[in-house]
Each structure stands twice: as C-alpha cells, then as structure tokens.
mmCIF file of C-alpha atoms in Angstrom:
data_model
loop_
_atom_site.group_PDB
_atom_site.id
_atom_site.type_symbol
_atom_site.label_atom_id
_atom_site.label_comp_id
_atom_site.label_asym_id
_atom_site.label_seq_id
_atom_site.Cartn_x
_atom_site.Cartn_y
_atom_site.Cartn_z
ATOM 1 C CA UNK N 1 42.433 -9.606 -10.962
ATOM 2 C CA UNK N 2 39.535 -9.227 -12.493
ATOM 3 C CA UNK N 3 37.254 -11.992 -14.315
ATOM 4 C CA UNK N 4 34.082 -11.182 -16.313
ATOM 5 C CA UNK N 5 31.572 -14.050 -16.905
ATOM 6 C CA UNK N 6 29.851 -13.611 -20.149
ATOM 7 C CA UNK N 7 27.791 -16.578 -21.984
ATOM 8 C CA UNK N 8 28.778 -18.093 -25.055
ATOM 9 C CA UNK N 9 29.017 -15.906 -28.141
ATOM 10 C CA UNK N 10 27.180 -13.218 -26.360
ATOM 11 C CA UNK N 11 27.959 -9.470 -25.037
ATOM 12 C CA UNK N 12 25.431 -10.405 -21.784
ATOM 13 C CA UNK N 13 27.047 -10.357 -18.545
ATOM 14 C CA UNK N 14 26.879 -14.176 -16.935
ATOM 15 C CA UNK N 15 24.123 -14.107 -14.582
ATOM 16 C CA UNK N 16 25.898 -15.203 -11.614
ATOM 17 C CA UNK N 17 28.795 -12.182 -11.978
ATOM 18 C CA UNK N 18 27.029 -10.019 -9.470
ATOM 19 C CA UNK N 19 24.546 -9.902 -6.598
ATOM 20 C CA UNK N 20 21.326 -9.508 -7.593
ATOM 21 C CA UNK N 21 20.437 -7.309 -4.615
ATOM 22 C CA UNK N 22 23.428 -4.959 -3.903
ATOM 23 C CA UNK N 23 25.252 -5.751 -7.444
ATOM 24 C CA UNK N 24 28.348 -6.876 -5.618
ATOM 25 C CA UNK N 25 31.210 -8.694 -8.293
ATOM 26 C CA UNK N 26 30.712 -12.393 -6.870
ATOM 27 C CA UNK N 27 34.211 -14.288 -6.956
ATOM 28 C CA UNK N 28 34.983 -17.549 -8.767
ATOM 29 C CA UNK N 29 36.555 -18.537 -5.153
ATOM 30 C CA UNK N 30 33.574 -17.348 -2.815
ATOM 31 C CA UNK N 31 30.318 -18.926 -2.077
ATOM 32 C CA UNK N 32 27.465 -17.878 -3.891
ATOM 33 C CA UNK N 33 24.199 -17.862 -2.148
ATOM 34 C CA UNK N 34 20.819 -18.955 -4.561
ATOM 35 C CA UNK N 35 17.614 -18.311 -3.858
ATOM 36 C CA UNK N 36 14.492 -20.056 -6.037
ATOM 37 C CA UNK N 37 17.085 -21.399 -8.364
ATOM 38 C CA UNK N 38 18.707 -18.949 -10.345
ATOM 39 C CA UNK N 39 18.903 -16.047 -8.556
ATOM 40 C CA UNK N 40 22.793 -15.187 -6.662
ATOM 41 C CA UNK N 41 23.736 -13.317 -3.975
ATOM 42 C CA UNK N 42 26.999 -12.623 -2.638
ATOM 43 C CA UNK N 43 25.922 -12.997 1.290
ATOM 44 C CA UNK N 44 23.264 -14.561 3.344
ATOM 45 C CA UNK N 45 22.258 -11.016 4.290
ATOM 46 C CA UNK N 46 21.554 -10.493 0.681
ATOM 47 C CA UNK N 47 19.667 -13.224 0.370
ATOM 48 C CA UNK N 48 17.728 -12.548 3.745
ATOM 49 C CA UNK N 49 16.873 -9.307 2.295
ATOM 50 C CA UNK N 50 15.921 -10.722 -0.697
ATOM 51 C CA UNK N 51 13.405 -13.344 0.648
ATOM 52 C CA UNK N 52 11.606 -10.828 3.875
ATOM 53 C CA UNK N 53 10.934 -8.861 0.603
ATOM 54 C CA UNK N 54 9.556 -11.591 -1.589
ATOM 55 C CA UNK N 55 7.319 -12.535 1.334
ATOM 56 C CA UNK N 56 5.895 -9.217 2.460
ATOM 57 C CA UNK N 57 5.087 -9.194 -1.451
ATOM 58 C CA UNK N 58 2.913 -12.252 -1.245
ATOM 59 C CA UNK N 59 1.282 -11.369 1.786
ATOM 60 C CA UNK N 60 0.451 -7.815 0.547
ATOM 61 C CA UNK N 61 -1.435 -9.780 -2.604
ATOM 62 C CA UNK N 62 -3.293 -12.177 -0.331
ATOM 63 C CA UNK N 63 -4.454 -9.451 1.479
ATOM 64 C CA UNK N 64 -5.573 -7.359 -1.982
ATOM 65 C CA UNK N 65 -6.970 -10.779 -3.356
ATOM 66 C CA UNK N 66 -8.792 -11.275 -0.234
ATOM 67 C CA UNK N 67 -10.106 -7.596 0.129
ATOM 68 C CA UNK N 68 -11.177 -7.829 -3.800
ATOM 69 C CA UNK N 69 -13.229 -11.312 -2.907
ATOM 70 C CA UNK N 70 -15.138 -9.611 0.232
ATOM 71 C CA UNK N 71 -15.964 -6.747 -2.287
ATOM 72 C CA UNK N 72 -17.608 -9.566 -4.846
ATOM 73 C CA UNK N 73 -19.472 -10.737 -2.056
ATOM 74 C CA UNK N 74 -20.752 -7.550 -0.804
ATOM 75 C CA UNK N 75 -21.758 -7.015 -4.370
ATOM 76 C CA UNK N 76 -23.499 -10.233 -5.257
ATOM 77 C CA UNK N 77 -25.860 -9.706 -2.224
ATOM 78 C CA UNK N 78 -29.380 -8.808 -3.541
ATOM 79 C CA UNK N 79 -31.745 -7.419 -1.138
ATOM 80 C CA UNK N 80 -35.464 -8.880 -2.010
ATOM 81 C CA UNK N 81 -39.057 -7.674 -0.402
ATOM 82 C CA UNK N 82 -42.283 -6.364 -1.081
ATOM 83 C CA UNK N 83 -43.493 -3.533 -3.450
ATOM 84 C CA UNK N 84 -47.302 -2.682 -2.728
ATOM 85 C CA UNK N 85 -48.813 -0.442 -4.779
ATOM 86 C CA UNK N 86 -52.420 1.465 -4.758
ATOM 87 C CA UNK N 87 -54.595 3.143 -7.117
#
C-alpha cells in the first residue's frame, strides 16, 4: 500500500515522502533519519553520505577563502626605495 504525503491544499509532495539523497519512498512505520533539521533520509548511510559531502564542501571553501586572502596580501604589499636621477 501505498501513501503519498502532500501538504495542505497543495499538489507539492510532503517533504519527508522520500530520501533526499537516493529518493527512496520513506514509510509512515520506519525511522526517518534528519540531518540540520529538515532534511530526511531513509538510512544512516544516507545520511553519512549526506554529511562527508556537506563537509568536504566547507573545507573546499575554507581553503578557496583562505587562498583568495593570501592573494590580497600578496597584493597589498608595496615595494618602496630610491629613484636617483641625473642631468
């Protein structure tokens, strides 16, 4: 049997119908595993997968942020001396 989750006078699928990761039908008698609040997967695998991707994402951007910020600094370094000149 088959139950579709919809929300109230709407043709939108219920956000907690299917995984978000492998788009699995979640049932109304199985556990449903959240991650940062509203997000539902069907397994902790799922939800693993989920999270080793959401953190190799936020270490990719520290590294770009950090990259971009040694980049400033190489540019904001001014090199100063002496001009002589002669007639």
């Amino acid at each position: 049997m088959s139950y579709d989750l919809y929300y109230a006078g709407s043709e939108e699928p219920h956000f907690l119908q299917a995984c978000t990761l492998c788009s699995k039908p979640l049932g109304h008698n199985s556990d449903i595993f959240m991650y940062r609040g509203d997000t539902p997967f069907c397994s902790e695998e799922c939800r693993q997968e989920q999270i080793d991707c959401d953190e190799a994402k936020e270490r990719r951007l520290k590294m770009s942020s950090k990259k971009s910020k040694e980049m400033t600094k190489k540019f904001e370094t001014v090199q100063t001396g002496t001009l002589v000149a002669s007639n």
